[in-house]
Amino acid sequence: MDAVFSGSQKIYQTIKNYEQAVNEYSAHPDDESAINRYEKAEARMNEDDAWNVQSDVKTILTQLKINDYDKKVGELSGGQKRRVALAQVLVESPDLLLLDEPTNHLDFDSIDWLEKYLSGYKGAIMLVTHDRYFLDQVATKIFELSFGKLYEYTGNYQDYVEQKATRVQTEMDAEHKAQQLYKSELAWMKAGAKARSTKQQARINRFNELKENVGNLQVDEDVTVSLGQSRLGKEVINIKDANLTIDNKPILKDFSILIQGNERIGISGENGAGKTSLLNAIAGDIPLDSGIIKIGETVKLAYYRQITEPIDEDKRVISYLSDIGQQVTNNNGEKISVAELLEEFLFPKFMHGTLIRKLSGGEKRRLYLLKLLMEQPNVLLLDEPSNDLDISTLTVLENYVNHFQGTVITVSHDRYFLDKVADRLLIFEGDGKVSEHRGQFSEYLASLAQTRVADKKRIKTKRNDNAPQESAKPKAKN
């Protein structure tokens, strides 16, 4: 709570003092000093009209699943710290709100609330995000930084995709015309053009200018990474009667599931409910309390974890991958060199010799993912892959999964990504309960929203039915 109310505005100090006074009074209700402090804090809340602000703050904290106000920040997980930081900036209601990947480490309920909150926000918002559905709901203008240039688009993500396609096509048409003109002018120059007149010299100057600019167009290419993998049997993972408790918190209760070849399973649900723990159990990192996890004999597993494995920062990009091999085989049996694979995974040639310590965090995560894929697994575990990958890389990964001949299990809250890579869902509801659903994640969320609306109507109707009815007034006698 101290961290959330660390802003400089006077009203936050008023609320903070009131919260402390309430806690002290609750602990020592007969202490005169505690009573006096509480009364003064309550009077100041009235004086500063801070009750609505306090209510708004509690709403923000509740929606971001921050419930233990007395817990120290140092005792929180990385995801919890990010949510406290998000709450800290939201409660201040600034004129300009800068958000860097705000949906990371939020579950789908919190993301849904944040979308609605920001859609009605009175100030200006500038955010960096990979969450494409989030952009659709919140953004009214998009800036794209591409190949050293900044492009501006009006509208949300869908509008951006359409407008970008039009821009790229226009630029490619112009580039084609410029190349045709260049060929024509080159033929004229080779014919022995001489600057005998001002007109000819101007044409030569235009040719030299054209020569410098033609062929420099850079556009994002459609990339498909299709790597071969070993044969996968029908039974991939069989979990029977699994029970798991971590730190006295139930993760799995008598959980059973049969996962077969070429399945696409998405895992989502509440934060801290045990989604990553299930992947860790499948990978053999943690044992079950009871039950069985049987891994098929033909399974070759790769696990993309939330925390990247230790990487030698002084290695060069291409050397890091060369430890796996100099080349790999694609689905067609063709050999692909490490250099070619790097380019397919959005590492242009000039970056191949770059030291890893010079890469951004996202580029390191992309390199780590590529190393795992080079091992050519037939079962892929992905833990929150969209948290640190840009949209271009996510698109490459989505295409890879679509062409992948093995089984993919993905933990994610990214609705767009899950819609692309999963059609069988495991929803962690907390306290060891896991429900299964078929279809896309967005369909599940829509169904969940309808169920909640129906439940609210049913509860309201029940309350009205149980409310005491006013007795009929007796008729007045003549």
Coordinates of C-alpha atoms in Angstrom, one line a residue:
M1 CA 0.0 0.0 0.0
D2 CA 2.9 2.3 0.7
A3 CA 4.2 1.7 -2.8
V4 CA 0.8 2.4 -4.4
F5 CA 0.4 5.6 -2.5
S6 CA 3.9 6.9 -3.1
G7 CA 2.6 9.7 -5.4
S8 CA 3.2 13.3 -4.4
Q9 CA -0.5 14.3 -4.4
K10 CA -1.8 15.4 -0.9
I11 CA -4.9 13.2 -1.1
Y12 CA -2.8 10.0 -1.3
Q13 CA -1.2 10.9 2.0
T14 CA -4.6 11.5 3.5
I15 CA -5.8 8.1 2.4
K16 CA -2.6 6.5 3.6
N17 CA -2.9 8.1 7.0
Y18 CA -6.5 6.9 7.3
E19 CA -5.6 3.3 6.3
Q20 CA -2.9 3.3 9.0
A21 CA -5.2 4.8 11.6
V22 CA -7.9 2.2 10.8
N23 CA -5.4 -0.7 11.3
E24 CA -4.1 0.8 14.6
Y25 CA -7.7 1.3 15.9
S26 CA -8.7 -2.2 14.9
A27 CA -5.7 -3.6 16.7
H28 CA -6.2 -1.4 19.8
P29 CA -9.9 -0.4 20.1
D30 CA -9.5 0.8 23.7
D31 CA -6.4 2.9 23.2
E32 CA -7.2 6.6 23.5
S33 CA -4.4 7.7 21.2
A34 CA -5.5 5.2 18.5
I35 CA -9.1 6.5 18.8
N36 CA -8.0 10.1 18.5
R37 CA -5.8 9.3 15.5
Y38 CA -8.7 7.5 13.8
E39 CA -11.1 10.4 14.4
K40 CA -8.7 12.9 13.1
A41 CA -7.9 10.8 10.0
E42 CA -11.7 10.3 9.4
A43 CA -12.2 14.1 9.6
R44 CA -9.4 14.7 7.2
M45 CA -10.9 12.2 4.7
N46 CA -14.2 14.2 4.9
E47 CA -12.3 17.5 4.6
D48 CA -10.3 16.4 1.5
D49 CA -13.3 14.6 0.0
A50 CA -11.1 11.5 -0.3
W51 CA -13.7 8.8 0.0
N52 CA -14.4 8.5 -3.7
V53 CA -10.7 8.4 -4.5
Q54 CA -10.2 5.7 -1.9
S55 CA -13.1 3.7 -3.4
D56 CA -11.5 4.0 -6.9
V57 CA -8.2 2.9 -5.6
K58 CA -9.7 -0.2 -3.9
T59 CA -11.4 -1.0 -7.2
I60 CA -8.2 -0.8 -9.1
L61 CA -6.3 -2.9 -6.6
T62 CA -9.1 -5.5 -6.5
Q63 CA -9.3 -5.8 -10.3
L64 CA -5.5 -6.2 -10.5
K65 CA -5.8 -9.0 -7.9
I66 CA -3.8 -7.1 -5.3
N67 CA -5.5 -8.1 -2.0
D68 CA -2.8 -8.2 0.7
Y69 CA -2.1 -4.5 1.3
D70 CA 0.4 -5.1 4.2
K71 CA 2.6 -7.5 2.3
K72 CA 6.1 -6.2 1.5
V73 CA 7.0 -5.5 -2.1
G74 CA 10.2 -7.6 -1.7
E75 CA 8.1 -10.7 -0.9
L76 CA 6.1 -10.4 -4.2
S77 CA 6.7 -12.4 -7.4
G78 CA 7.8 -10.6 -10.6
G79 CA 4.3 -10.6 -11.9
Q80 CA 2.8 -9.2 -8.7
K81 CA 5.4 -6.4 -8.6
R82 CA 4.4 -5.4 -12.2
R83 CA 0.7 -5.3 -11.1
V84 CA 1.6 -3.1 -8.1
A85 CA 3.6 -0.8 -10.4
L86 CA 0.6 -0.6 -12.8
A87 CA -1.8 0.2 -9.9
Q88 CA 0.7 2.9 -8.8
V89 CA 0.4 4.8 -12.0
L90 CA -3.4 4.2 -12.5
V91 CA -4.4 5.6 -9.1
E92 CA -2.6 8.9 -9.9
S93 CA -4.8 9.5 -12.9
P94 CA -2.1 11.5 -14.8
D95 CA -2.8 13.7 -17.9
L96 CA -0.5 11.4 -19.9
L97 CA -0.3 7.7 -19.1
L98 CA 2.7 5.8 -20.5
L99 CA 2.3 2.0 -20.4
D100 CA 4.9 -0.5 -21.4
E101 CA 3.4 -3.9 -22.0
P102 CA 0.6 -3.4 -19.4
T103 CA -1.1 -6.8 -20.1
N104 CA 2.0 -8.8 -19.2
H105 CA 1.3 -10.9 -16.0
L106 CA -2.4 -10.1 -16.0
D107 CA -5.1 -12.8 -16.2
F108 CA -7.9 -12.4 -18.7
D109 CA -10.3 -10.9 -16.1
S110 CA -7.8 -8.2 -15.3
I111 CA -7.1 -7.6 -19.0
D112 CA -10.8 -7.2 -19.7
W113 CA -11.2 -4.7 -16.8
L114 CA -8.1 -2.7 -17.9
E115 CA -9.5 -2.5 -21.5
K116 CA -12.7 -1.0 -20.2
Y117 CA -10.9 1.3 -17.7
L118 CA -8.5 2.7 -20.4
S119 CA -11.3 3.0 -23.0
G120 CA -13.0 5.5 -20.7
Y121 CA -9.8 7.2 -19.4
K122 CA -10.0 11.0 -19.6
G123 CA -6.3 11.6 -20.1
A124 CA -4.0 10.7 -23.0
I125 CA -2.5 7.2 -23.2
M126 CA 0.6 6.0 -25.1
L127 CA 1.3 2.3 -24.8
V128 CA 3.6 -0.3 -26.1
T129 CA 1.9 -3.7 -26.4
H130 CA 2.0 -7.0 -28.4
D131 CA -1.6 -7.7 -27.4
R132 CA -3.5 -7.3 -30.6
Y133 CA -7.0 -7.6 -29.2
F134 CA -6.1 -5.1 -26.5
L135 CA -5.0 -2.6 -29.3
D136 CA -8.3 -3.2 -31.0
Q137 CA -10.2 -2.1 -27.9
V138 CA -8.0 0.7 -26.6
A139 CA -6.0 2.4 -29.4
T140 CA -7.4 5.1 -31.7
K141 CA -4.0 5.8 -33.3
I142 CA -1.0 3.5 -34.0
F143 CA 2.6 4.3 -34.6
E144 CA 4.8 1.7 -36.2
L145 CA 8.6 1.8 -36.0
S146 CA 9.9 -0.1 -38.9
F147 CA 13.4 -0.1 -40.5
G148 CA 14.3 3.2 -38.9
K149 CA 11.1 5.0 -40.0
L150 CA 8.0 5.9 -38.0
Y151 CA 4.6 5.4 -39.6
E152 CA 1.3 6.8 -38.3
Y153 CA -2.0 5.1 -38.7
T154 CA -5.5 6.2 -37.6
G155 CA -7.7 3.6 -35.8
N156 CA -7.2 0.4 -34.0
Y157 CA -5.1 -2.7 -34.8
Q158 CA -7.4 -4.0 -37.6
D159 CA -7.3 -0.6 -39.2
Y160 CA -3.6 -0.6 -38.9
V161 CA -3.3 -3.9 -40.7
E162 CA -5.4 -2.7 -43.6
Q163 CA -3.7 0.7 -43.9
K164 CA -0.2 -0.9 -43.7
A165 CA -1.0 -3.4 -46.4
T166 CA -2.1 -0.5 -48.6
R167 CA 1.0 1.5 -47.8
V168 CA 3.4 -1.4 -48.5
Q169 CA 1.7 -2.2 -51.8
T170 CA 1.9 1.5 -52.9
E171 CA 5.6 1.6 -52.0
M172 CA 6.3 -1.7 -53.8
D173 CA 4.5 -0.4 -56.9
A174 CA 6.6 2.8 -56.8
E175 CA 9.7 0.7 -56.3
H176 CA 8.9 -1.4 -59.4
K177 CA 8.3 1.7 -61.5
A178 CA 11.6 3.2 -60.3
Q179 CA 13.5 0.0 -61.2
Q180 CA 12.0 0.0 -64.7
L181 CA 13.0 3.6 -65.1
Y182 CA 16.5 2.8 -63.8
K183 CA 16.9 0.0 -66.3
S184 CA 15.9 2.4 -69.1
E185 CA 18.2 5.2 -67.9
L186 CA 21.1 2.7 -67.4
A187 CA 20.8 1.6 -71.1
W188 CA 20.9 5.3 -72.1
M189 CA 24.0 5.8 -70.0
K190 CA 25.7 2.8 -71.4
A191 CA 25.0 4.0 -74.9
G192 CA 27.5 6.8 -74.3
A193 CA 25.5 9.7 -73.0
K194 CA 27.6 12.9 -73.0
A195 CA 26.8 16.1 -71.1
R196 CA 26.8 18.2 -74.3
S197 CA 23.8 20.2 -73.1
T198 CA 22.2 21.4 -69.9
K199 CA 19.3 19.1 -70.6
Q200 CA 21.6 16.0 -70.9
Q201 CA 23.5 16.9 -67.7
A202 CA 20.2 17.2 -65.8
R203 CA 19.3 13.7 -67.0
I204 CA 22.6 12.3 -65.9
N205 CA 22.1 13.9 -62.5
R206 CA 18.7 12.4 -62.2
F207 CA 20.1 9.0 -63.1
N208 CA 22.8 9.3 -60.3
E209 CA 20.1 10.2 -57.8
L210 CA 17.9 7.3 -59.0
K211 CA 20.8 4.9 -58.7
E212 CA 21.3 5.8 -55.0
N213 CA 17.6 5.4 -54.1
V214 CA 16.5 2.4 -56.1
G215 CA 16.5 -1.0 -54.4
N216 CA 16.4 0.4 -50.9
L217 CA 12.8 -0.4 -50.1
Q218 CA 12.6 -2.5 -46.9
V219 CA 9.3 -4.3 -46.1
D220 CA 8.3 -7.0 -43.6
E221 CA 8.2 -10.3 -45.4
D222 CA 5.8 -13.2 -44.8
V223 CA 8.0 -15.8 -43.1
T224 CA 7.2 -19.4 -42.5
V225 CA 9.7 -21.5 -40.5
S226 CA 9.0 -25.2 -41.2
L227 CA 11.5 -27.5 -39.5
G228 CA 11.3 -31.2 -39.6
Q229 CA 10.7 -33.3 -36.5
S230 CA 11.0 -37.0 -35.5
R231 CA 7.9 -39.3 -35.7
L232 CA 5.5 -38.9 -32.8
G233 CA 3.3 -41.7 -31.6
K234 CA -0.4 -41.5 -30.9
E235 CA -0.2 -41.3 -27.1
V236 CA 2.0 -38.3 -26.2
I237 CA 1.2 -37.4 -22.5
N238 CA -1.1 -39.3 -20.2
I239 CA -1.8 -37.8 -16.8
K240 CA -3.8 -39.9 -14.4
D241 CA -5.2 -38.8 -10.9
A242 CA -2.6 -36.1 -10.5
N243 CA -2.4 -34.2 -7.2
L244 CA 0.0 -31.4 -6.6
T245 CA 0.3 -28.8 -3.8
I246 CA 2.8 -26.1 -3.7
D247 CA 3.4 -23.9 -0.5
N248 CA 0.2 -25.4 1.0
K249 CA -1.8 -24.2 -2.1
P250 CA -3.6 -26.9 -4.2
I251 CA -2.6 -26.9 -7.8
L252 CA -4.1 -30.1 -9.1
K253 CA -6.8 -32.3 -7.5
D254 CA -7.3 -35.8 -9.1
F255 CA -6.5 -34.3 -12.5
S256 CA -6.5 -36.6 -15.5
I257 CA -6.0 -35.9 -19.2
L258 CA -4.8 -37.8 -22.3
I259 CA -2.9 -35.6 -24.8
Q260 CA -2.4 -37.1 -28.3
G261 CA -0.3 -36.3 -31.3
N262 CA -0.8 -33.1 -33.2
E263 CA -3.1 -31.6 -30.5
R264 CA -3.1 -27.8 -29.8
I265 CA -3.8 -27.2 -26.1
G266 CA -4.1 -23.7 -24.6
I267 CA -3.8 -23.2 -20.8
S268 CA -5.1 -20.0 -19.1
G269 CA -6.9 -18.9 -16.0
E270 CA -6.1 -17.1 -12.7
N271 CA -2.6 -16.0 -11.9
G272 CA -0.9 -18.2 -9.3
A273 CA -3.4 -21.1 -10.0
G274 CA -0.7 -23.4 -11.2
K275 CA -0.5 -23.2 -15.0
T276 CA 3.3 -23.0 -15.1
S277 CA 3.5 -25.7 -12.4
L278 CA 1.6 -28.1 -14.8
L279 CA 4.2 -27.5 -17.5
N280 CA 7.0 -28.0 -15.0
A281 CA 5.5 -31.3 -13.9
I282 CA 5.2 -32.5 -17.5
A283 CA 8.8 -31.5 -18.1
G284 CA 9.9 -33.4 -15.0
D285 CA 11.1 -30.4 -13.1
I286 CA 8.8 -31.0 -10.1
P287 CA 7.3 -34.3 -8.9
L288 CA 3.6 -34.9 -8.3
D289 CA 2.3 -35.5 -4.7
S290 CA 0.5 -38.5 -6.2
G291 CA -0.7 -39.7 -9.5
I292 CA 1.1 -40.5 -12.8
I293 CA 2.5 -38.5 -15.7
K294 CA 3.4 -40.9 -18.5
I295 CA 5.4 -39.5 -21.4
G296 CA 5.3 -41.4 -24.7
E297 CA 8.4 -43.2 -25.8
T298 CA 8.7 -41.2 -29.1
V299 CA 8.3 -37.7 -27.4
K300 CA 11.1 -35.2 -28.0
L301 CA 10.2 -32.3 -25.8
A302 CA 11.3 -28.6 -25.9
Y303 CA 10.2 -26.2 -23.2
Y304 CA 10.1 -22.4 -23.8
R305 CA 10.2 -21.1 -20.3
Q306 CA 9.4 -17.6 -18.9
I307 CA 13.0 -17.3 -17.8
T308 CA 15.6 -17.6 -20.5
E309 CA 18.4 -20.1 -19.9
P310 CA 21.8 -18.6 -19.0
I311 CA 23.4 -17.3 -22.2
D312 CA 27.1 -16.4 -22.7
E313 CA 26.8 -12.7 -23.4
D314 CA 30.1 -12.6 -25.2
K315 CA 29.1 -15.1 -27.8
R316 CA 28.0 -14.0 -31.2
V317 CA 24.5 -14.7 -32.4
I318 CA 25.4 -17.3 -35.0
S319 CA 27.9 -19.1 -32.7
Y320 CA 25.1 -19.5 -30.1
L321 CA 23.1 -21.5 -32.6
S322 CA 26.0 -23.3 -34.2
D323 CA 26.4 -25.2 -30.9
I324 CA 23.2 -27.1 -31.9
G325 CA 24.5 -27.7 -35.4
Q326 CA 25.5 -26.0 -38.7
Q327 CA 22.3 -26.9 -40.4
V328 CA 18.8 -28.4 -39.8
T329 CA 16.3 -30.2 -42.0
N330 CA 12.9 -28.8 -42.9
N331 CA 9.6 -30.6 -43.5
N332 CA 10.6 -31.3 -47.1
G333 CA 13.9 -32.9 -46.1
E334 CA 15.9 -30.0 -47.4
K335 CA 18.9 -28.7 -45.5
I336 CA 18.8 -25.2 -44.0
S337 CA 21.9 -23.4 -42.8
V338 CA 22.0 -21.6 -39.5
A339 CA 22.4 -18.3 -41.4
E340 CA 19.3 -19.0 -43.5
L341 CA 17.3 -19.9 -40.3
L342 CA 18.4 -16.7 -38.6
E343 CA 17.1 -14.6 -41.5
E344 CA 13.8 -16.6 -41.5
F345 CA 13.5 -15.7 -37.8
L346 CA 13.9 -12.0 -38.4
F347 CA 17.7 -11.7 -37.7
P348 CA 19.1 -10.0 -40.9
K349 CA 22.7 -10.9 -42.0
F350 CA 24.3 -7.8 -40.4
M351 CA 23.2 -9.1 -37.0
H352 CA 24.6 -12.6 -37.3
G353 CA 28.0 -11.5 -35.9
T354 CA 26.5 -9.3 -33.2
L355 CA 27.5 -10.1 -29.6
I356 CA 24.5 -11.4 -27.6
R357 CA 25.0 -8.7 -24.9
K358 CA 24.2 -6.1 -27.5
L359 CA 20.7 -7.6 -28.2
S360 CA 17.5 -6.3 -26.7
G361 CA 15.6 -8.4 -24.2
G362 CA 13.1 -9.3 -26.8
E363 CA 15.8 -10.3 -29.3
K364 CA 17.5 -12.6 -26.7
R365 CA 14.1 -14.3 -26.1
R366 CA 13.7 -14.7 -29.9
L367 CA 17.1 -16.2 -30.2
Y368 CA 16.4 -18.6 -27.2
L369 CA 13.2 -19.7 -28.9
L370 CA 15.0 -20.3 -32.2
K371 CA 17.6 -22.5 -30.4
L372 CA 14.8 -24.7 -29.0
L373 CA 13.1 -25.0 -32.4
M374 CA 16.5 -26.0 -34.0
E375 CA 16.5 -29.1 -31.7
Q376 CA 13.5 -30.1 -33.8
P377 CA 11.2 -31.3 -31.0
N378 CA 7.9 -33.0 -31.7
V379 CA 6.3 -31.7 -28.5
L380 CA 6.5 -28.0 -27.7
L381 CA 5.7 -26.4 -24.3
L382 CA 5.3 -22.6 -24.4
D383 CA 5.0 -20.6 -21.2
E384 CA 3.7 -17.1 -21.8
P385 CA 5.6 -16.7 -25.1
S386 CA 3.9 -13.4 -26.0
N387 CA 5.2 -11.6 -22.9
D388 CA 8.5 -10.8 -24.4
L389 CA 8.1 -11.3 -28.2
D390 CA 7.1 -8.6 -30.7
I391 CA 4.1 -9.0 -33.0
S392 CA 6.4 -9.9 -36.0
T393 CA 8.0 -12.7 -34.0
L394 CA 4.6 -13.9 -32.7
T395 CA 3.4 -14.1 -36.3
V396 CA 6.4 -16.2 -37.2
L397 CA 5.7 -18.5 -34.2
E398 CA 2.0 -18.7 -35.1
N399 CA 2.9 -19.8 -38.6
Y400 CA 5.4 -22.3 -37.2
V401 CA 2.8 -23.9 -34.9
N402 CA 0.3 -24.0 -37.8
H403 CA 2.8 -26.1 -39.9
F404 CA 4.1 -28.1 -36.9
Q405 CA 3.4 -31.8 -37.1
G406 CA 3.7 -32.4 -33.4
T407 CA 1.8 -31.4 -30.2
V408 CA 1.8 -27.9 -28.7
I409 CA 0.8 -26.9 -25.2
T410 CA 0.7 -23.2 -24.5
V411 CA 0.2 -21.2 -21.3
S412 CA -0.9 -17.7 -22.2
H413 CA -3.4 -14.9 -21.5
D414 CA -2.9 -13.5 -25.0
R415 CA -6.3 -14.0 -26.5
Y416 CA -5.2 -13.4 -30.1
F417 CA -2.3 -15.8 -29.8
L418 CA -4.4 -18.5 -28.1
D419 CA -7.0 -18.2 -30.8
K420 CA -4.3 -18.8 -33.4
V421 CA -2.6 -21.8 -31.7
A422 CA -5.1 -23.6 -29.6
D423 CA -8.5 -25.4 -30.0
R424 CA -8.6 -27.3 -26.7
L425 CA -8.5 -25.3 -23.5
L426 CA -7.6 -26.0 -19.9
I427 CA -8.8 -23.2 -17.6
F428 CA -7.2 -23.1 -14.1
E429 CA -9.9 -21.7 -11.8
G430 CA -7.9 -21.9 -8.6
D431 CA -7.9 -24.3 -5.6
G432 CA -6.9 -27.2 -7.8
K433 CA -9.9 -27.0 -10.1
V434 CA -9.2 -27.2 -13.9
S435 CA -12.0 -27.2 -16.4
E436 CA -11.8 -28.2 -20.1
H437 CA -13.3 -26.5 -23.1
R438 CA -13.3 -27.0 -26.8
G439 CA -13.0 -24.2 -29.4
Q440 CA -11.2 -20.9 -29.5
F441 CA -10.3 -18.9 -26.4
S442 CA -12.3 -15.8 -27.5
E443 CA -15.4 -18.1 -27.8
Y444 CA -14.8 -19.3 -24.3
L445 CA -14.5 -15.8 -22.9
A446 CA -17.7 -14.7 -24.8
S447 CA -19.6 -17.7 -23.3
L448 CA -18.2 -16.9 -19.8
A449 CA -19.4 -13.3 -20.1
Q450 CA -22.9 -14.5 -21.0
T451 CA -22.9 -16.9 -18.1
R452 CA -21.9 -14.2 -15.7
V453 CA -24.6 -11.8 -17.0
A454 CA -27.2 -14.6 -16.6
D455 CA -26.0 -15.4 -13.1
K456 CA -26.3 -11.7 -12.1
K457 CA -29.8 -11.6 -13.4
R458 CA -30.7 -14.8 -11.6
I459 CA -29.3 -13.5 -8.3
K460 CA -31.1 -10.2 -8.7
T461 CA -34.4 -12.0 -9.4
K462 CA -33.9 -14.3 -6.4
R463 CA -33.3 -11.3 -4.2
N464 CA -36.4 -9.5 -5.4
D465 CA -38.4 -12.7 -4.9
N466 CA -37.1 -13.1 -1.3
A467 CA -37.6 -9.4 -0.4
P468 CA -40.5 -8.7 2.0
Q469 CA -43.6 -7.7 0.2
E470 CA -45.6 -4.7 1.4
S471 CA -49.0 -5.8 2.8
A472 CA -52.0 -4.5 1.0
K473 CA -53.3 -1.3 2.5
P474 CA -56.8 -1.8 4.1
K475 CA -59.6 -0.1 2.3
A476 CA -60.9 3.0 4.0
K477 CA -64.3 2.6 5.6
N478 CA -67.2 4.8 4.6

